[in-house]
PDB file of C-alpha atoms in Angstrom:
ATOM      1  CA  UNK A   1     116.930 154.860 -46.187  1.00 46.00           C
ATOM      2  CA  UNK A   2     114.953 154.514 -42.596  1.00 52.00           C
ATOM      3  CA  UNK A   3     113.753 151.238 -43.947  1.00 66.00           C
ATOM      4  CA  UNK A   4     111.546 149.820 -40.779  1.00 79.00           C
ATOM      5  CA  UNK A   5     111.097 145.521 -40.965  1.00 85.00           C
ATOM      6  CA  UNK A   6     108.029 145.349 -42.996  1.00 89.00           C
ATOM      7  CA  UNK A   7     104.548 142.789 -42.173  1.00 90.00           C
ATOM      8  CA  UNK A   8     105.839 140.202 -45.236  1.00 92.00           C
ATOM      9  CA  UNK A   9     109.301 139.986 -43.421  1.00 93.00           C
ATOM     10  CA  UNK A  10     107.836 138.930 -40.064  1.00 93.00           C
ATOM     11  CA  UNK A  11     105.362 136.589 -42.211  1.00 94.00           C
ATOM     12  CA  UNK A  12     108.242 135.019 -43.371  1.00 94.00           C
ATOM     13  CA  UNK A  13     110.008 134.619 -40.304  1.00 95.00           C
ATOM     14  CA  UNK A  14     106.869 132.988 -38.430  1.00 95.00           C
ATOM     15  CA  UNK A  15     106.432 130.680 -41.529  1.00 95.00           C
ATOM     16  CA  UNK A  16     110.271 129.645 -41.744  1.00 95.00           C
ATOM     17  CA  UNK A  17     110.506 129.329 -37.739  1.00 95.00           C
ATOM     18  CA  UNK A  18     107.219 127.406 -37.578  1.00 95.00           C
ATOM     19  CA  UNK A  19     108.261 124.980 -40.163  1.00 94.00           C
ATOM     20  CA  UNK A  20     111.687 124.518 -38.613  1.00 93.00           C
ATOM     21  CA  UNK A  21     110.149 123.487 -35.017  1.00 92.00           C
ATOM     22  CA  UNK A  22     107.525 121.054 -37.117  1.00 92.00           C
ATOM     23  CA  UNK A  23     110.137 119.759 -38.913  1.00 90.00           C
ATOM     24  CA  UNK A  24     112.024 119.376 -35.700  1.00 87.00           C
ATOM     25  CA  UNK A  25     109.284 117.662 -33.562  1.00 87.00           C
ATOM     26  CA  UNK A  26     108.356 115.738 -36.654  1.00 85.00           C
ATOM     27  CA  UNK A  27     111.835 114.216 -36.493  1.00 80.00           C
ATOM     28  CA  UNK A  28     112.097 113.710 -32.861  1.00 78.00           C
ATOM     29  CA  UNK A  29     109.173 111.787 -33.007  1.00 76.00           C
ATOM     30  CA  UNK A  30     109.737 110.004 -35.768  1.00 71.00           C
ATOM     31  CA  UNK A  31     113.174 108.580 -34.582  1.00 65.00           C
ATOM     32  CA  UNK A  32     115.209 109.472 -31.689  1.00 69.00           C
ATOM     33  CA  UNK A  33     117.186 107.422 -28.980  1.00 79.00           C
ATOM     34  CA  UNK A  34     120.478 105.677 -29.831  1.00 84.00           C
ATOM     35  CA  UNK A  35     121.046 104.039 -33.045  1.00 87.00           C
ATOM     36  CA  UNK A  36     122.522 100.401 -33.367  1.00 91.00           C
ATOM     37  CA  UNK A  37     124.092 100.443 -36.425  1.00 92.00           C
ATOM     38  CA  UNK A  38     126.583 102.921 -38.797  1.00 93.00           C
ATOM     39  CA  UNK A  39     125.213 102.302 -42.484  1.00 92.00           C
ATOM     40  CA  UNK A  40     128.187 103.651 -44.449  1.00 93.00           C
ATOM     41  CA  UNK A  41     127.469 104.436 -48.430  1.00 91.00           C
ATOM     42  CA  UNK A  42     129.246 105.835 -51.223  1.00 90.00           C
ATOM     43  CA  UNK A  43     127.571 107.216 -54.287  1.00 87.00           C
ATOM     44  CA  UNK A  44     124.289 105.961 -52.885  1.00 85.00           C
ATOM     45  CA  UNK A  45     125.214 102.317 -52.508  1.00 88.00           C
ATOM     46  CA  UNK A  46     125.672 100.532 -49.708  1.00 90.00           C
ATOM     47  CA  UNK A  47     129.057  99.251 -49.134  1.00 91.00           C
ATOM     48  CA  UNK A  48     129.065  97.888 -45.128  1.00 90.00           C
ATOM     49  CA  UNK A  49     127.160  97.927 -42.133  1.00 92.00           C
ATOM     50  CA  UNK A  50     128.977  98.324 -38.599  1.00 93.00           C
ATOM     51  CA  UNK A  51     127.407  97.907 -35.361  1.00 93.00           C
ATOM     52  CA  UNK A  52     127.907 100.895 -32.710  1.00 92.00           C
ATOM     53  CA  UNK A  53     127.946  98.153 -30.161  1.00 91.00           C
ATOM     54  CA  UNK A  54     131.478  96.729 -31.418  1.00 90.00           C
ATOM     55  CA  UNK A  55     134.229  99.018 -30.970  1.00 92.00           C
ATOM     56  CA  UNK A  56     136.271  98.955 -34.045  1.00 91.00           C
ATOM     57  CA  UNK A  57     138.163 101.355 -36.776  1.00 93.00           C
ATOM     58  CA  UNK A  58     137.197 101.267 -40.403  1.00 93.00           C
ATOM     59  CA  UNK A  59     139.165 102.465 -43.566  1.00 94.00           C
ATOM     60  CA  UNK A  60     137.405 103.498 -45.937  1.00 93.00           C
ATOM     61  CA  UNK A  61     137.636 104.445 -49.740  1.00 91.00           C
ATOM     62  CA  UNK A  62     135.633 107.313 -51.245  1.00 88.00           C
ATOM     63  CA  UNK A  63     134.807 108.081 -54.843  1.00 85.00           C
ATOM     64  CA  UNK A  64     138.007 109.018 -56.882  1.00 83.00           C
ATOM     65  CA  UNK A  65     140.426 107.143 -54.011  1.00 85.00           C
ATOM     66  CA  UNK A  66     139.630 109.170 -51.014  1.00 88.00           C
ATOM     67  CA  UNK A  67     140.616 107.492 -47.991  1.00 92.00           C
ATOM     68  CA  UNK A  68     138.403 107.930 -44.609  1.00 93.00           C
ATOM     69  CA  UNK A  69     139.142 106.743 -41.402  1.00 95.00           C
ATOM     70  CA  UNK A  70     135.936 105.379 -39.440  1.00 95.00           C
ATOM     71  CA  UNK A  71     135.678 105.155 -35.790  1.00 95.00           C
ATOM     72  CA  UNK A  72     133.479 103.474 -33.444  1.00 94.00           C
ATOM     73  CA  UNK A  73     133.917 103.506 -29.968  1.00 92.00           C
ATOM     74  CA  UNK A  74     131.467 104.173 -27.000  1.00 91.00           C
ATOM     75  CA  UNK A  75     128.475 103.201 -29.704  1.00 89.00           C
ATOM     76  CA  UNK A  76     129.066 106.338 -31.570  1.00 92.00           C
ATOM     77  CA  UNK A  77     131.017 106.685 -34.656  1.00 94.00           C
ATOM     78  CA  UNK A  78     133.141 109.230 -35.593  1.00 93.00           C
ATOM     79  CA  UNK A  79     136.004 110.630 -38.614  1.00 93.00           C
ATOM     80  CA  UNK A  80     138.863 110.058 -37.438  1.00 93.00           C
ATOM     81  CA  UNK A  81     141.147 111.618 -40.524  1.00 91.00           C
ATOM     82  CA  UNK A  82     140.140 112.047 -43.973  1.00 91.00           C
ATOM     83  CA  UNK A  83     142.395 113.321 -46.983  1.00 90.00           C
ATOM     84  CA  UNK A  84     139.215 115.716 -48.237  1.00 81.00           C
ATOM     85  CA  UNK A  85     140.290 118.804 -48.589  1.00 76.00           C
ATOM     86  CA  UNK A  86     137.816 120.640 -46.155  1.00 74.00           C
ATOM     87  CA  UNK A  87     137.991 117.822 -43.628  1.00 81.00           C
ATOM     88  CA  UNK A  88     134.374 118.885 -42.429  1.00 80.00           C
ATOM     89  CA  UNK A  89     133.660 115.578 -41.823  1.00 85.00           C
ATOM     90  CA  UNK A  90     136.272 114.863 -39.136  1.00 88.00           C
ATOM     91  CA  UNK A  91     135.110 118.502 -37.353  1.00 82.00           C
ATOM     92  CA  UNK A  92     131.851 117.222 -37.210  1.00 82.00           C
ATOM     93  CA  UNK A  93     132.483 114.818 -34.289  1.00 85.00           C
ATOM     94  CA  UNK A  94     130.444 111.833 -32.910  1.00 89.00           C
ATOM     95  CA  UNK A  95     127.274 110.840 -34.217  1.00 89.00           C
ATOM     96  CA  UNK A  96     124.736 108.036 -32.215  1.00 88.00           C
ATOM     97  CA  UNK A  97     121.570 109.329 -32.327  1.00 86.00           C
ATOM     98  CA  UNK A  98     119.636 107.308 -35.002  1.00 86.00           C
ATOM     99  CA  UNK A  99     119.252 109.482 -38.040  1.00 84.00           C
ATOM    100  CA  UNK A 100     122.297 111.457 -37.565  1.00 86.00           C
ATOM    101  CA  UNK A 101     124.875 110.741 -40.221  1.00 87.00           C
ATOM    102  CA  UNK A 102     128.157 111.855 -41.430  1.00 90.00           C
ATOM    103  CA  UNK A 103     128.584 113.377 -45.209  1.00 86.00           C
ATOM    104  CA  UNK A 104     131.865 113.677 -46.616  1.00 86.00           C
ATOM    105  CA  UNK A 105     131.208 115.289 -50.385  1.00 83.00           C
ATOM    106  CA  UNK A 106     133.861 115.730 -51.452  1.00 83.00           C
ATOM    107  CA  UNK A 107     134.136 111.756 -51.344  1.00 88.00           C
ATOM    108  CA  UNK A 108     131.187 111.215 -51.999  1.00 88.00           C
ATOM    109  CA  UNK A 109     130.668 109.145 -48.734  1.00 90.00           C
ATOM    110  CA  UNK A 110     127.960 109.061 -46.220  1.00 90.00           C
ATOM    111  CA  UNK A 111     127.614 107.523 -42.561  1.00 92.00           C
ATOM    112  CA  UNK A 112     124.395 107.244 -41.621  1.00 90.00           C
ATOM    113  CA  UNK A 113     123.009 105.843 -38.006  1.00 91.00           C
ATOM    114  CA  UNK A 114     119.936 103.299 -38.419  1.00 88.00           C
ATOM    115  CA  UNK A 115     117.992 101.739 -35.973  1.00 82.00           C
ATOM    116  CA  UNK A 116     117.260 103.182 -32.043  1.00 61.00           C
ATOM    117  CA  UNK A 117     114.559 102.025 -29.787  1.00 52.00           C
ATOM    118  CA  UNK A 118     111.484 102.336 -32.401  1.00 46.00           C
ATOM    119  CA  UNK A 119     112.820 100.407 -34.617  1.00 44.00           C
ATOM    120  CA  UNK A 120     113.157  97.872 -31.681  1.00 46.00           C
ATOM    121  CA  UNK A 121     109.857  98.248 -31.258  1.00 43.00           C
ATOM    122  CA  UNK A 122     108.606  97.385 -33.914  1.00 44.00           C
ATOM    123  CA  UNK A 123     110.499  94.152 -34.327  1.00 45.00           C
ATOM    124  CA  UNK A 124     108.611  92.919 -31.108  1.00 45.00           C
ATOM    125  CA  UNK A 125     105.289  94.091 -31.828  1.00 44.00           C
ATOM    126  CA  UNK A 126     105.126  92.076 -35.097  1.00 39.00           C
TER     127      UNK A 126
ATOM    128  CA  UNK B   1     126.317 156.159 -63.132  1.00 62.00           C
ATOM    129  CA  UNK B   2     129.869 157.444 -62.490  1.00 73.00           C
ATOM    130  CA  UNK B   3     132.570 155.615 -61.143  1.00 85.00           C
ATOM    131  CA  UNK B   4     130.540 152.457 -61.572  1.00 89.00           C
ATOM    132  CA  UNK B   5     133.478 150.214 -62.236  1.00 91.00           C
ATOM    133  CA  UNK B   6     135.718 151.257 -59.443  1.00 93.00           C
ATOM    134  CA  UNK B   7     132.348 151.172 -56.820  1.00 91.00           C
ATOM    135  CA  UNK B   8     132.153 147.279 -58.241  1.00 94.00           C
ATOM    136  CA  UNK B   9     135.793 146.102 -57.567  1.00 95.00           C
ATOM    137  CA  UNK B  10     135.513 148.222 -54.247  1.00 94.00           C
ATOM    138  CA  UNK B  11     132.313 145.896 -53.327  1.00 94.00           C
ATOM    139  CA  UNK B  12     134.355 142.943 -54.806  1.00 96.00           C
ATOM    140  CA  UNK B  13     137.452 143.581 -52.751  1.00 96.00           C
ATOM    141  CA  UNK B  14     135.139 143.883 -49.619  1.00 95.00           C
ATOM    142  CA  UNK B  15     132.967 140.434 -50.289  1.00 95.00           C
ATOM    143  CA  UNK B  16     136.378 139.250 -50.314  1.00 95.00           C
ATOM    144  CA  UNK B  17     137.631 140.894 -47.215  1.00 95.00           C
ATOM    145  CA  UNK B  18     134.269 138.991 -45.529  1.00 94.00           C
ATOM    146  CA  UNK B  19     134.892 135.891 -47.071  1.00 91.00           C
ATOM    147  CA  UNK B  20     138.398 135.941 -45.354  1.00 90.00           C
ATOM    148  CA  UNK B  21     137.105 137.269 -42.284  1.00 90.00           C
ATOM    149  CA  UNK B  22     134.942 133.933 -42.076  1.00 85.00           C
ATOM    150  CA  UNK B  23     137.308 131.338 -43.285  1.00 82.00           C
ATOM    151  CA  UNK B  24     139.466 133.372 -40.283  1.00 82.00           C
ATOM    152  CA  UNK B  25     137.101 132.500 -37.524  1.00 75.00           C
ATOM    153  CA  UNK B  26     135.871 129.181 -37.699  1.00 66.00           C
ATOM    154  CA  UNK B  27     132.182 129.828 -37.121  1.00 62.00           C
ATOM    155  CA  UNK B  28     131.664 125.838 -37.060  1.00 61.00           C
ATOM    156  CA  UNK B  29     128.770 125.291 -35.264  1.00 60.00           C
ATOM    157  CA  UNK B  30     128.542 121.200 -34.932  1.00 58.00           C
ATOM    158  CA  UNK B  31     125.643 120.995 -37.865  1.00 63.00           C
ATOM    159  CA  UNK B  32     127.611 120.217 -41.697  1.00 62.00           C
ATOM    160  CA  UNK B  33     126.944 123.245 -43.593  1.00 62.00           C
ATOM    161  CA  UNK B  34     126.332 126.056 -41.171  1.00 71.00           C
ATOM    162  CA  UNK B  35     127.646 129.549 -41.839  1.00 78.00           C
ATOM    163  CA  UNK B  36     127.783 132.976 -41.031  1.00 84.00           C
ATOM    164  CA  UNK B  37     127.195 134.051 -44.838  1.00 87.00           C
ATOM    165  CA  UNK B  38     129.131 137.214 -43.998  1.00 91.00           C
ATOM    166  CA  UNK B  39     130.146 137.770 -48.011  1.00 92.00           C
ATOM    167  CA  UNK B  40     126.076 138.126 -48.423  1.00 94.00           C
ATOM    168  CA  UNK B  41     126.371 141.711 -47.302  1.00 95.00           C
ATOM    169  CA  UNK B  42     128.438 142.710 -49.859  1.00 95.00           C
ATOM    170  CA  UNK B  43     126.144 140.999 -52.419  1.00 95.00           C
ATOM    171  CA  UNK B  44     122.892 142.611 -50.706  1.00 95.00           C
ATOM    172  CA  UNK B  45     124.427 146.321 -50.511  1.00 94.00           C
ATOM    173  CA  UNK B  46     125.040 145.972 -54.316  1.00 94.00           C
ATOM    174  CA  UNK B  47     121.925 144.280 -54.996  1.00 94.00           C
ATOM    175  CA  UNK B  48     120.091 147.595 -53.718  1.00 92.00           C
ATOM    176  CA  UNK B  49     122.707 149.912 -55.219  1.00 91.00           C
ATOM    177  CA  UNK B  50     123.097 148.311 -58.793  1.00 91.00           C
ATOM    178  CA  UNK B  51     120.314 145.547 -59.441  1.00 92.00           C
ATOM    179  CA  UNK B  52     120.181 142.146 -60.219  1.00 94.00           C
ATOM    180  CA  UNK B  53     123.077 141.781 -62.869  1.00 95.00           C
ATOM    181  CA  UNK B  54     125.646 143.452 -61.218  1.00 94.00           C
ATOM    182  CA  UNK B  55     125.059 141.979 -57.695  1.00 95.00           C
ATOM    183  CA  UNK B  56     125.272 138.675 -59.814  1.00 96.00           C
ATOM    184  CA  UNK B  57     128.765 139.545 -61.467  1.00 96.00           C
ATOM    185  CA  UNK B  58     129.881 140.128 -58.206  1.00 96.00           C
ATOM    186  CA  UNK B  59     128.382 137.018 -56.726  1.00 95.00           C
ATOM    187  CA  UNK B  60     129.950 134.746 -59.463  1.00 95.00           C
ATOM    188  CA  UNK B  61     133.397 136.819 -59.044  1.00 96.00           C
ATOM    189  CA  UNK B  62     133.389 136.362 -54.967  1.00 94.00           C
ATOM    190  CA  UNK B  63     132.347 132.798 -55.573  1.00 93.00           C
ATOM    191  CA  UNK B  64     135.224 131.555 -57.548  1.00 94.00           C
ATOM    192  CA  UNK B  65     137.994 133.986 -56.032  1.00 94.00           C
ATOM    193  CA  UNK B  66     137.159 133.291 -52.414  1.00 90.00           C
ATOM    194  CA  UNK B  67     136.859 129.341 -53.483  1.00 88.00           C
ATOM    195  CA  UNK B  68     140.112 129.534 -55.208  1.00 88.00           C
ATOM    196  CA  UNK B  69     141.533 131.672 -52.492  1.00 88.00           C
ATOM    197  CA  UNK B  70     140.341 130.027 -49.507  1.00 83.00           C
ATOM    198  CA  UNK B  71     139.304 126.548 -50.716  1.00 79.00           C
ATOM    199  CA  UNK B  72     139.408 124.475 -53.520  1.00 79.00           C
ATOM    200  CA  UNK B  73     137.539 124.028 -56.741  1.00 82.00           C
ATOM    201  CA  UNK B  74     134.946 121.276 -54.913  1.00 78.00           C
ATOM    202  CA  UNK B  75     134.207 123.870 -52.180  1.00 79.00           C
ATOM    203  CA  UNK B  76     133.870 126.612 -55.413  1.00 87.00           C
ATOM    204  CA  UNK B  77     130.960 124.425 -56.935  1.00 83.00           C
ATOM    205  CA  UNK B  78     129.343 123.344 -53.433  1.00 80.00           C
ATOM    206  CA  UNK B  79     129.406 126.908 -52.644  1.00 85.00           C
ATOM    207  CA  UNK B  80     127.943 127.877 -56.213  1.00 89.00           C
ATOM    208  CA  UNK B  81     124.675 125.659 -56.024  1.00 86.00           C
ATOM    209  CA  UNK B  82     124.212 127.934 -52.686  1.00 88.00           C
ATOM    210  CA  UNK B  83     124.976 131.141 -53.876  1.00 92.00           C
ATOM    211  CA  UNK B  84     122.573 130.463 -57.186  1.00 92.00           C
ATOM    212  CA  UNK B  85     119.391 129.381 -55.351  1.00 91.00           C
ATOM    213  CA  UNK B  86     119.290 132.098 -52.695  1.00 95.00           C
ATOM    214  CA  UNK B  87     120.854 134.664 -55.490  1.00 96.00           C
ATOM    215  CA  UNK B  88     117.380 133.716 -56.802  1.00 96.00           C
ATOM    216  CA  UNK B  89     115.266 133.822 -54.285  1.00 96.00           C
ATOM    217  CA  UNK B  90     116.642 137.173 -52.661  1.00 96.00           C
ATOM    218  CA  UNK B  91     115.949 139.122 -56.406  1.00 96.00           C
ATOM    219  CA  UNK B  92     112.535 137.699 -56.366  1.00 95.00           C
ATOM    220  CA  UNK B  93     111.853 139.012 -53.076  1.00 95.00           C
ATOM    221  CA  UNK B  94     113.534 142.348 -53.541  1.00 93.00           C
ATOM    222  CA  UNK B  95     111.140 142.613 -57.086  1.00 92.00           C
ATOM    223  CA  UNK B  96     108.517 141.299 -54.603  1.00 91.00           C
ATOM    224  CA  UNK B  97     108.090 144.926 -53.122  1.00 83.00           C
ATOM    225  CA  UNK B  98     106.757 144.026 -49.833  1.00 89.00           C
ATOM    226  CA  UNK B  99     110.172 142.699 -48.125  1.00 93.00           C
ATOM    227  CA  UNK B 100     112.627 145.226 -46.509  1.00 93.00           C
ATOM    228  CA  UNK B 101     116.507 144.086 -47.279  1.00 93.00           C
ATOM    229  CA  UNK B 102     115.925 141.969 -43.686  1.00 94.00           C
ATOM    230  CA  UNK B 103     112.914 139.678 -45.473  1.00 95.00           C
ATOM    231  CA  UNK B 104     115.623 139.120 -48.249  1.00 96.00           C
ATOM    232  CA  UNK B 105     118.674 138.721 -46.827  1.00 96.00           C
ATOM    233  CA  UNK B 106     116.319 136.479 -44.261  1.00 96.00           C
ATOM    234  CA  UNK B 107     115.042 134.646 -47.494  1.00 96.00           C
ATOM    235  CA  UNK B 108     119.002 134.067 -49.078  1.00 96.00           C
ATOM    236  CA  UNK B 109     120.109 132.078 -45.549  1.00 95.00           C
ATOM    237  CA  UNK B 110     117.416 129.763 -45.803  1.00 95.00           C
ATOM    238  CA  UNK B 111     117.604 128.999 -49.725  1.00 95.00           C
ATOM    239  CA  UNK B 112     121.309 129.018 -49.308  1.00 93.00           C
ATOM    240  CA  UNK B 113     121.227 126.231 -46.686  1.00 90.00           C
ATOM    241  CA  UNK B 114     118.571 124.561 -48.809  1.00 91.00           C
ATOM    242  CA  UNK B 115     120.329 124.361 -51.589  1.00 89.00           C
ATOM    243  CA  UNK B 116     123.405 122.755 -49.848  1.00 86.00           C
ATOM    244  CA  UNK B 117     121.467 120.476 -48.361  1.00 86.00           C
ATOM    245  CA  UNK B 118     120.186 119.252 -52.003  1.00 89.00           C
ATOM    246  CA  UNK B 119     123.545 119.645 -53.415  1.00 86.00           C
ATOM    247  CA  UNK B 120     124.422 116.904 -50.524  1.00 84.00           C
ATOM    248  CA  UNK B 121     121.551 114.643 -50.867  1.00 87.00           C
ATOM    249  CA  UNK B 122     122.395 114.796 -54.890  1.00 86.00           C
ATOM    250  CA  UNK B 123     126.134 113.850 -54.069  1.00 83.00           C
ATOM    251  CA  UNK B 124     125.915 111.387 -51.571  1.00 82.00           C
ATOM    252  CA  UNK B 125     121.959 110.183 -52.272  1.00 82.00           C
ATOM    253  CA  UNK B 126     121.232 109.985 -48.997  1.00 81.00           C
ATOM    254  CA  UNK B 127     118.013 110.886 -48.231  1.00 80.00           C
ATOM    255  CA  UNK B 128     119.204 110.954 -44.607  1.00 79.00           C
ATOM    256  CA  UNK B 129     120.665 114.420 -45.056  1.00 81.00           C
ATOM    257  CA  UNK B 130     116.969 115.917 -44.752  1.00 82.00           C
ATOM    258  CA  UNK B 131     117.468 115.091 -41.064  1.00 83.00           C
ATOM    259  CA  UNK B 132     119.651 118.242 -40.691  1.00 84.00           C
ATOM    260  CA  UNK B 133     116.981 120.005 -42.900  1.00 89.00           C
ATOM    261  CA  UNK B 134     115.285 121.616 -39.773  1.00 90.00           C
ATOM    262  CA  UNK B 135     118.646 122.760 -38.069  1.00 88.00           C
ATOM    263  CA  UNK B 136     119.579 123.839 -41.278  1.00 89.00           C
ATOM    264  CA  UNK B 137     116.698 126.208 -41.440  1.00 93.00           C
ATOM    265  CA  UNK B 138     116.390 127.708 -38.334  1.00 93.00           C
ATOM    266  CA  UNK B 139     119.799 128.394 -38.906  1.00 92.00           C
ATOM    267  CA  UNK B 140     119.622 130.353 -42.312  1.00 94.00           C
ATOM    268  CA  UNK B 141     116.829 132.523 -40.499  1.00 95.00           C
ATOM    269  CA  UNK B 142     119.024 133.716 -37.798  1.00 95.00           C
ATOM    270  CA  UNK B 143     122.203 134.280 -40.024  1.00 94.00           C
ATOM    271  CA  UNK B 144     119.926 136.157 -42.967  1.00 95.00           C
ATOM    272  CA  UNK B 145     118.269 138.197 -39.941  1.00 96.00           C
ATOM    273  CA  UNK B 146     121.810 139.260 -39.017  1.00 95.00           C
ATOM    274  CA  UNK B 147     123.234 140.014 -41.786  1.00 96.00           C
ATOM    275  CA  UNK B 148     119.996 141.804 -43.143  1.00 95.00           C
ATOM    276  CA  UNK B 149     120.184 143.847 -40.245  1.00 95.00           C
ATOM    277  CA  UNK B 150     124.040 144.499 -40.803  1.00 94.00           C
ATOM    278  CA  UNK B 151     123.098 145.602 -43.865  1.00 93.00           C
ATOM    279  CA  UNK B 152     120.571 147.787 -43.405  1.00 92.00           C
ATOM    280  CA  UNK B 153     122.466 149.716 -40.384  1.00 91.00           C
ATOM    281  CA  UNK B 154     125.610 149.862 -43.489  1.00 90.00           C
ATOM    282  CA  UNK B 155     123.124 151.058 -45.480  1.00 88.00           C
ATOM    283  CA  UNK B 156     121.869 153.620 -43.165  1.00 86.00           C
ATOM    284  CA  UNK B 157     125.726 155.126 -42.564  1.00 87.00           C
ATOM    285  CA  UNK B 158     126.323 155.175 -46.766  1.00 84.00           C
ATOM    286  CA  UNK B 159     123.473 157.276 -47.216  1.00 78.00           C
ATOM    287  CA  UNK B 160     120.588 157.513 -49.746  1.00 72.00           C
ATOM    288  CA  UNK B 161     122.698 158.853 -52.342  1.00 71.00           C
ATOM    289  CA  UNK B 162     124.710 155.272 -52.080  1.00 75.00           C
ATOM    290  CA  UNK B 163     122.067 153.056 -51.760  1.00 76.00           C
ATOM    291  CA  UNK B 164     119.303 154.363 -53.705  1.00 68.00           C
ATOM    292  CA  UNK B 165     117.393 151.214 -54.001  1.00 67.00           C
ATOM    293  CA  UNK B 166     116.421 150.422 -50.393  1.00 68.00           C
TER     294      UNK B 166
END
């Protein structure tokens, strides 16, 4: 009944929240700024490479005949329509930030942003 | 136990109720795979009432009706590779001893959202999808914490006799 929060369930919500923030600086460090190019794959292949500096608008076909409609504009990409059922994709919006990526499952299709200023960076410093 | 069968499709019909509820309001906040969990608070209250094989029942039952219901038979098996890992996870706890129903409900949002997040990176093999993996779990804290505390204030207002468990 009068069940009070107990030690182990603020242990776990340190550990969880701690990891989450490493994980998040871990990730900001590791790549951040814009990307440069939208890496789309389906089933784990690649299947094109689009960069976010040319505006353009992409049709894509998922696994089982699913048709997605890619957008770039502005150097961020974006769903425009898909004929998934749960359309989660197209809610998700624009992605630029390198890392970031769009999944549509049910297609089996993923966007994903490469590049940003450390890759850059490391192309000059070599 | 009396009545045991009509107290199940009661906590059935409300897991449902919740399910609606949250395919109502589209809690959509900008990160893929980000919910409320509301249905979990059905599943917890008969976790503590029952046990493990009849909160189970009535997690496989919500599952597929709401999927059916509300979605579709790909959102029924996303939503099942979700539902088993932090299913798991929250009974362990519970057996555990030393987590109140807020450590386990706590527990369920973040192995729910982990298991999605595998269930995408097995779909799409992407490894990019671990990206969202810190969002993901920061966000399964604060929705378990809610509804753990939901349920333990529902809890409170069904009595001892109801939830004997706790």
């Amino acid at each position: 009944m009068r069940e009070k929060i107990k030690r182990n369930d603020v242990y776990l919500f340190l550990v969880i929240a701690f990891a989450a923030f490493f994980l998040f600086f871990w990730r900001s460090c590791a790549a951040s700024g814009r990307g440069t190019a939208a890496v789309v794959s389906r089933n784990g292949e690649t299947i094109g490479s689009y960069p976010l500096h040319t505006d353009g608008r992409i049709v894509l076909t998922g696994d089982g005949g699913g048709r997605n409609v890619l957008v770039i504009r502005d150097g961020e990409a974006y769903m425009e329509e898909a004929d998934c059922p749960d359309k989660l994709c197209v809610k998700q919006g624009p992605v630029g930030k390198n890392g970031e990526s769009i999944i549509c499952l049910p297609h089996k299709l993923a966007v994903q942003i490469i590049g940003g200023e450390t890759g850059e960076a490391d192309v000059l410093a070599r | 136990m009396k009545n045991k069968i009509a107290y199940m499709g009661l906590f059935l019909s409300f897991a449902l109720i919740l399910s609606y509820v949250e395919s109502l309001v589209p809690f959509y906040f900008g990160v893929p795979g980000v919910k409320l969990g509301l249905a979990n608070l059905a599943v917890l209250l008969a976790l503590y009432r029952y046990g493990w094989k009849e909160a189970l029942a009535l997690n496989l039952a919500r599952v597929f009706l709401s999927g059916f219901l509300f979605g579709n038979l790909f959102m029924v098996m996303y939503s099942l590779a979700g539902a088993a890992g932090s299913f798991m996870v929250m009974c362990l706890l519970k057996r555990a001893k030393g987590f109140s129903i807020i450590g386990v409900s706590m527990a369920g949002g973040v192995c729910h959202n982990i298991g999605q997040i595998l269930v995408a990176y097995f779909v799409t093999r992407t490894a990019g999808v671990a990206f969202y993996l810190p969002v993901l779990l920061a966000a399964g804290l604060v929705t378990g914490l809610l509804i753990g505390l939901l349920a333990r204030e529902a809890a409170k207002y069904m009595g001892k006799e109801f939830v004997k468990n706790l």
